[in-house]
Backbone as JSON, one array per atom type, in Angstrom:
{
  "sequence": "XXXXXXXXXXXXXXXXXXXXXXXXXXXXXXXXXXXXXXXXXXXXXXXXXXXXXXXXXXXXXXXXXXXXXXXXXXXXXXXXXXXXXXXXXXXXXXXXXXXXXXXXXXXXXXXXXXXXXXXXXXXXXXXXXXXXXXXXXXXXXXXXXXXXXXXXXXXXXX",
  "N": [[88.5, -26.45, 5.6], [90.78, -26.39, 7.06], [92.91, -25.32, 5.64], [96.19, -24.02, 4.63], [96.01, -21.24, 4.63], [93.89, -20.65, 6.19], [94.33, -20.18, 8.96], [95.67, -17.68, 9.0], [93.68, -16.05, 7.87], [91.6, -16.34, 9.73], [92.84, -15.28, 11.98], [92.7, -12.59, 11.5], [90.36, -11.81, 12.6], [90.05, -12.75, 15.2], [91.96, -13.06, 18.28], [95.29, -14.43, 18.01], [95.86, -16.81, 19.67], [93.26, -17.85, 19.97], [92.52, -18.27, 17.31], [94.41, -20.23, 16.64], [93.62, -22.33, 18.34], [91.08, -22.94, 17.32], [91.85, -23.67, 14.77], [93.35, -25.97, 15.29], [91.37, -27.66, 16.35], [88.76, -27.83, 14.64], [86.05, -28.45, 15.04], [82.61, -27.81, 15.92], [82.17, -25.43, 18.44], [80.91, -25.81, 21.67], [79.5, -24.05, 24.09], [81.21, -21.78, 26.38], [84.75, -21.26, 26.19], [88.08, -21.09, 27.48], [91.5, -20.06, 27.58], [94.67, -19.64, 28.95], [97.44, -17.45, 28.28], [100.78, -16.22, 27.79], [101.65, -12.78, 27.38], [102.43, -9.45, 26.18], [100.79, -6.41, 26.85], [99.2, -3.56, 25.52], [97.64, -0.57, 26.3], [95.87, 2.06, 25.01], [94.65, 5.34, 25.16], [92.74, 8.08, 24.08], [93.29, 11.44, 24.94], [91.38, 14.32, 25.32], [89.36, 13.76, 23.62], [86.67, 13.84, 24.45], [86.22, 16.6, 24.7], [86.64, 17.34, 22.02], [84.51, 15.96, 20.84], [82.32, 17.28, 22.02], [82.75, 19.85, 21.01], [82.44, 19.46, 18.21], [79.85, 18.55, 18.18], [78.21, 20.72, 18.15], [77.79, 21.3, 15.52], [75.92, 19.57, 14.63], [74.7, 16.92, 12.52], [76.71, 17.24, 10.57], [78.97, 17.79, 12.09], [79.14, 15.38, 13.48], [79.81, 13.7, 11.4], [82.3, 14.75, 10.72], [83.7, 14.2, 13.09], [83.65, 11.41, 13.01], [85.25, 10.97, 10.74], [87.71, 11.96, 11.69], [88.26, 10.24, 13.88], [88.41, 7.84, 12.53], [90.69, 8.31, 10.94], [92.59, 8.48, 12.98], [92.43, 5.84, 14.18], [93.11, 4.28, 11.93], [95.79, 5.04, 11.45], [96.96, 4.27, 13.89], [96.42, 1.5, 14.02], [97.9, 0.61, 11.85], [100.51, 1.11, 12.79], [100.53, -0.64, 15.0], [100.38, -3.11, 13.67], [102.82, -3.07, 12.31], [104.55, -3.58, 14.39], [103.96, -6.15, 15.07], [101.73, -6.52, 16.68], [98.4, -7.25, 17.91], [95.23, -5.96, 17.6], [92.83, -6.26, 20.02], [90.62, -5.18, 21.17], [88.35, -2.48, 20.96], [87.38, 0.34, 22.71], [85.34, 2.71, 22.73], [87.17, 5.52, 22.37], [89.47, 4.25, 22.98], [92.04, 1.73, 22.72], [92.99, -1.66, 22.8], [95.76, -3.73, 22.74], [97.49, -6.74, 22.02], [100.65, -8.36, 22.33], [101.83, -11.15, 21.32], [103.45, -14.25, 22.27], [103.22, -16.35, 20.64], [103.1, -17.09, 17.13], [101.89, -16.76, 13.71], [102.98, -18.95, 12.58], [103.01, -22.04, 13.85], [105.3, -23.35, 14.7], [107.07, -21.53, 15.59], [108.04, -19.15, 18.06], [108.23, -16.11, 19.99], [110.33, -14.51, 22.41], [109.37, -13.42, 25.73], [110.69, -11.09, 26.34], [111.13, -10.0, 23.78], [108.46, -9.56, 22.99], [107.68, -7.64, 24.9], [109.49, -5.59, 24.27], [108.62, -4.97, 21.67], [106.04, -4.03, 22.26], [106.64, -1.75, 23.8], [108.15, -0.19, 21.96], [106.23, 0.15, 20.0], [104.32, 1.65, 21.42], [105.79, 4.02, 21.82], [106.11, 4.89, 19.17], [103.43, 5.25, 18.46], [102.79, 7.35, 20.2], [104.48, 9.31, 19.12], [103.3, 9.72, 16.6], [101.01, 11.03, 17.3], [101.41, 13.69, 17.1], [100.29, 14.56, 14.78], [97.71, 15.03, 15.49], [97.74, 16.92, 17.4], [97.31, 19.67, 17.12], [94.69, 20.64, 15.75], [92.6, 21.98, 13.21], [89.26, 22.36, 13.16], [85.9, 22.34, 11.82], [84.57, 23.71, 13.74], [86.39, 25.07, 15.23], [89.59, 25.2, 17.0], [91.24, 22.21, 18.08], [92.71, 19.72, 20.18], [94.36, 16.66, 20.49], [95.74, 14.12, 22.53], [97.62, 11.27, 23.73], [97.32, 8.73, 26.13], [99.2, 6.06, 27.39], [99.44, 2.72, 28.51], [101.34, -0.07, 29.61], [101.45, -3.59, 30.02], [102.42, -6.81, 31.29], [102.39, -10.34, 31.27], [100.47, -13.25, 32.22], [97.58, -13.81, 30.38]],
  "CA": [[88.58, -25.44, 6.63], [92.12, -26.39, 7.67], [93.91, -24.97, 4.64], [97.28, -23.24, 5.21], [95.66, -19.83, 4.74], [92.77, -20.51, 7.12], [94.8, -19.6, 10.21], [95.92, -16.26, 8.78], [92.39, -15.38, 7.66], [90.88, -16.33, 11.0], [93.55, -14.39, 12.91], [92.3, -11.21, 11.24], [89.11, -11.55, 13.31], [90.16, -13.14, 16.61], [93.37, -13.14, 18.69], [96.01, -15.6, 17.5], [95.64, -18.06, 20.42], [91.91, -18.35, 19.66], [92.58, -18.79, 15.94], [95.16, -21.49, 16.65], [92.8, -23.36, 18.98], [90.04, -23.31, 16.35], [92.53, -24.35, 13.67], [93.71, -27.32, 15.76], [90.15, -28.44, 16.56], [87.74, -27.02, 13.96], [84.67, -28.86, 15.27], [81.73, -26.81, 16.5], [82.38, -25.17, 19.86], [79.68, -25.79, 22.44], [79.76, -23.41, 25.37], [82.4, -20.93, 26.44], [86.07, -21.86, 26.39], [89.13, -20.12, 27.74], [92.87, -20.56, 27.64], [95.6, -18.59, 29.37], [98.66, -17.38, 27.48], [101.61, -15.07, 28.14], [101.68, -11.72, 26.36], [102.56, -8.05, 26.58], [99.55, -5.73, 26.51], [99.27, -2.11, 25.39], [96.35, 0.12, 26.38], [96.04, 3.45, 24.57], [93.41, 6.1, 25.28], [92.88, 9.45, 23.61], [92.94, 12.55, 25.83], [90.85, 15.44, 24.54], [88.3, 13.28, 22.72], [85.37, 14.34, 24.91], [86.14, 18.01, 24.31], [86.47, 17.36, 20.56], [83.13, 15.52, 20.57], [81.43, 18.38, 22.4], [82.98, 20.93, 20.06], [81.85, 19.13, 16.91], [78.4, 18.3, 18.3], [77.53, 21.98, 17.83], [77.5, 21.34, 14.08], [74.9, 18.56, 14.32], [75.14, 15.78, 11.72], [77.98, 17.55, 9.89], [80.0, 17.62, 13.1], [79.26, 13.94, 13.74], [80.55, 13.14, 10.26], [83.69, 15.19, 10.86], [84.27, 13.44, 14.2], [83.85, 10.05, 12.5], [86.42, 10.99, 9.87], [88.91, 12.14, 12.51], [88.54, 9.03, 14.66], [88.85, 6.82, 11.56], [92.09, 8.62, 10.62], [93.38, 8.09, 14.15], [92.52, 4.38, 14.3], [93.84, 3.75, 10.77], [97.23, 5.24, 11.7], [97.4, 3.48, 15.04], [96.39, 0.07, 13.65], [99.06, 0.38, 10.97], [101.68, 1.03, 13.66], [100.4, -1.89, 15.76], [100.72, -4.22, 12.78], [104.26, -3.0, 12.05], [105.25, -4.14, 15.55], [103.43, -7.5, 15.26], [100.68, -6.54, 17.69], [97.04, -7.55, 17.46], [94.17, -5.23, 18.28], [91.83, -7.21, 20.52], [89.42, -4.51, 21.65], [88.14, -1.04, 20.87], [86.44, 0.8, 23.74], [85.19, 4.13, 22.44], [88.39, 6.06, 21.76], [90.61, 3.47, 23.5], [92.41, 0.54, 21.96], [93.76, -2.65, 23.55], [96.59, -4.49, 21.81], [98.35, -7.76, 22.62], [101.86, -8.78, 21.64], [101.86, -12.55, 21.72], [104.66, -15.04, 22.09], [102.92, -17.26, 19.54], [103.02, -16.44, 15.83], [101.04, -17.52, 12.79], [103.69, -20.21, 12.34], [102.98, -22.73, 15.14], [106.62, -23.88, 15.07], [107.91, -20.42, 16.03], [107.57, -18.25, 19.11], [109.18, -15.06, 20.36], [110.49, -14.46, 23.86], [108.61, -12.36, 26.41], [111.49, -9.88, 26.19], [110.84, -9.46, 22.45], [107.09, -9.07, 23.01], [107.67, -6.4, 25.69], [110.19, -4.57, 23.48], [107.72, -4.57, 20.59], [104.96, -3.22, 22.84], [107.21, -0.45, 24.16], [108.49, 0.57, 20.75], [104.95, 0.49, 19.37], [103.75, 2.75, 22.21], [106.56, 5.23, 21.53], [105.78, 5.37, 17.82], [102.06, 5.76, 18.5], [102.87, 8.68, 20.82], [105.1, 10.23, 18.16], [102.35, 10.02, 15.53], [99.94, 11.88, 17.82], [101.69, 15.07, 16.7], [99.35, 14.88, 13.7], [96.42, 15.36, 16.07], [97.99, 17.82, 18.53], [96.79, 21.01, 16.86], [93.82, 20.46, 14.58], [91.58, 22.97, 12.91], [88.0, 21.71, 12.77], [84.87, 23.28, 11.36], [84.06, 24.44, 14.9], [87.49, 25.7, 15.96], [90.8, 24.43, 17.27], [91.14, 21.07, 18.99], [93.98, 19.04, 20.39], [94.28, 15.32, 21.05], [96.98, 13.47, 22.94], [97.37, 9.86, 24.03], [97.88, 8.1, 27.33], [99.48, 4.66, 27.08], [99.89, 1.86, 29.59], [101.82, -1.38, 29.18], [101.44, -4.65, 31.03], [103.0, -8.06, 30.82], [102.07, -11.48, 32.12], [99.56, -14.25, 31.67], [96.22, -13.3, 30.13]],
  "C": [[89.97, -25.38, 7.27], [93.21, -26.11, 6.64], [95.01, -24.12, 5.29], [96.92, -21.77, 5.43], [94.53, -19.58, 5.74], [93.19, -19.79, 8.4], [95.02, -18.09, 10.07], [94.62, -15.49, 8.62], [91.61, -15.27, 8.97], [91.51, -15.36, 11.99], [93.26, -12.92, 12.64], [91.07, -10.82, 12.06], [89.15, -11.88, 14.79], [91.64, -13.18, 16.99], [94.0, -14.46, 18.26], [95.8, -16.87, 18.34], [94.26, -18.68, 20.15], [91.91, -18.96, 18.26], [93.31, -20.13, 15.9], [94.37, -22.62, 17.29], [91.71, -23.85, 18.03], [90.67, -24.09, 15.2], [92.9, -25.79, 14.05], [92.5, -28.22, 15.9], [88.97, -27.68, 15.95], [86.29, -27.45, 14.2], [83.9, -27.73, 15.98], [82.01, -26.67, 17.99], [81.03, -25.11, 20.56], [80.02, -25.21, 23.81], [81.03, -22.59, 25.35], [83.66, -21.74, 26.71], [87.04, -20.75, 26.77], [90.47, -20.84, 27.81], [93.76, -19.4, 28.05], [96.85, -18.64, 28.49], [99.45, -16.15, 27.89], [101.63, -14.06, 27.0], [102.05, -10.39, 27.01], [101.29, -7.36, 26.08], [99.78, -4.22, 26.5], [97.85, -1.57, 25.45], [96.6, 1.57, 25.98], [94.68, 4.15, 24.58], [93.67, 7.53, 24.84], [92.48, 10.42, 24.72], [92.49, 13.71, 24.95], [89.7, 15.04, 23.64], [86.93, 13.79, 23.14], [85.19, 15.79, 24.51], [85.92, 18.14, 22.81], [85.04, 16.97, 20.19], [82.13, 16.63, 20.88], [81.54, 19.54, 21.42], [82.26, 20.66, 18.74], [80.36, 18.85, 16.99], [77.6, 19.56, 18.02], [77.11, 22.05, 16.37], [76.48, 20.28, 13.67], [75.47, 17.41, 13.5], [76.47, 16.02, 10.99], [79.15, 17.37, 10.86], [80.23, 16.16, 13.44], [80.06, 13.27, 12.63], [82.03, 13.51, 10.34], [84.4, 14.42, 11.97], [84.57, 12.01, 13.76], [85.08, 9.99, 11.61], [87.72, 11.11, 10.67], [89.26, 10.87, 13.28], [88.97, 7.89, 13.73], [90.3, 7.05, 11.15], [93.0, 8.17, 11.75], [93.54, 6.58, 14.21], [93.28, 3.76, 13.13], [95.34, 3.87, 10.99], [97.72, 4.34, 12.82], [97.42, 1.98, 14.73], [97.57, -0.28, 12.76], [100.34, 0.23, 11.81], [101.67, -0.28, 14.44], [100.83, -3.07, 14.91], [102.21, -4.24, 12.45], [105.07, -3.66, 13.17], [104.7, -5.51, 15.95], [102.44, -7.6, 16.41], [99.35, -6.9, 17.06], [96.05, -6.74, 18.28], [93.13, -6.25, 18.73], [90.57, -6.52, 21.01], [89.49, -3.01, 21.36], [87.12, -0.69, 21.95], [86.29, 2.3, 23.57], [86.42, 4.63, 21.71], [89.65, 5.33, 22.26], [90.82, 2.21, 22.67], [93.26, -0.37, 22.86], [94.46, -3.57, 22.56], [97.38, -5.54, 22.58], [99.53, -8.05, 21.71], [102.15, -10.18, 22.15], [103.23, -13.18, 21.54], [104.47, -16.02, 20.95], [102.82, -16.46, 18.25], [102.08, -17.24, 14.94], [101.68, -18.84, 12.4], [103.78, -20.95, 13.67], [104.33, -23.28, 15.59], [107.53, -22.78, 15.61], [107.24, -19.64, 17.15], [108.6, -17.15, 19.28], [109.26, -15.06, 21.88], [109.62, -13.34, 24.44], [109.36, -11.05, 26.28], [111.22, -9.22, 24.84], [109.43, -8.87, 22.42], [106.99, -7.74, 23.76], [108.36, -5.28, 24.92], [109.29, -4.06, 22.36], [106.6, -3.67, 21.12], [105.47, -1.83, 23.19], [107.54, 0.41, 22.96], [107.22, 1.0, 20.01], [104.32, 1.68, 20.09], [104.47, 4.06, 21.91], [106.24, 5.78, 20.15], [104.35, 5.91, 17.76], [102.04, 7.17, 19.1], [103.44, 9.71, 19.85], [104.13, 10.64, 17.06], [101.2, 10.9, 16.0], [100.19, 13.35, 17.51], [100.74, 15.52, 15.6], [97.99, 15.32, 14.23], [96.54, 16.39, 17.19], [97.4, 19.21, 18.34], [95.97, 20.96, 15.59], [92.86, 21.63, 14.45], [90.35, 22.22, 12.43], [87.03, 22.77, 12.28], [84.35, 24.15, 12.5], [85.17, 25.08, 15.74], [88.65, 24.75, 16.17], [90.52, 23.31, 18.26], [92.51, 20.41, 19.09], [93.72, 17.68, 21.03], [95.68, 14.87, 21.47], [96.62, 12.04, 23.33], [98.05, 9.47, 25.33], [98.05, 6.62, 27.01], [99.93, 3.94, 28.35], [100.32, 0.52, 29.02], [101.74, -2.35, 30.35], [102.04, -5.9, 30.43], [102.64, -9.17, 31.8], [101.15, -12.45, 31.42], [98.17, -13.64, 31.54], [95.24, -14.44, 30.21]]
}
């Protein structure tokens, strides 16, 4: 369970600090645990999603399928951008996404500065905003729709 690839595989499912803690002590966890760590955080929320949902709901199951395809396209693009900037998606909340930019890396001997983490979060947010142009003027089976994105950044101890 402590192979060199275990940490990378585990980090695909839980935030890196959690993966590293499990990797260091792989015994069975009994009860809740927590640990604080410094990070930059990005919160992104789609504007116009409720209107799009209402528009496509007129088409019944076909509209639901179309909405699912659109949201999957959105999340696929955004997750790719997040990964390019070394962020980790830690939560999906409907059409919102929460991303952390950690100081710790998959290599326990290396860290990045808070300044680097904040820069990555900011650049990631700007690129995510730029890619929203693909969703700004969409033609759906039920008419025109437009999505935009609101982004917030934070930094500190989580």
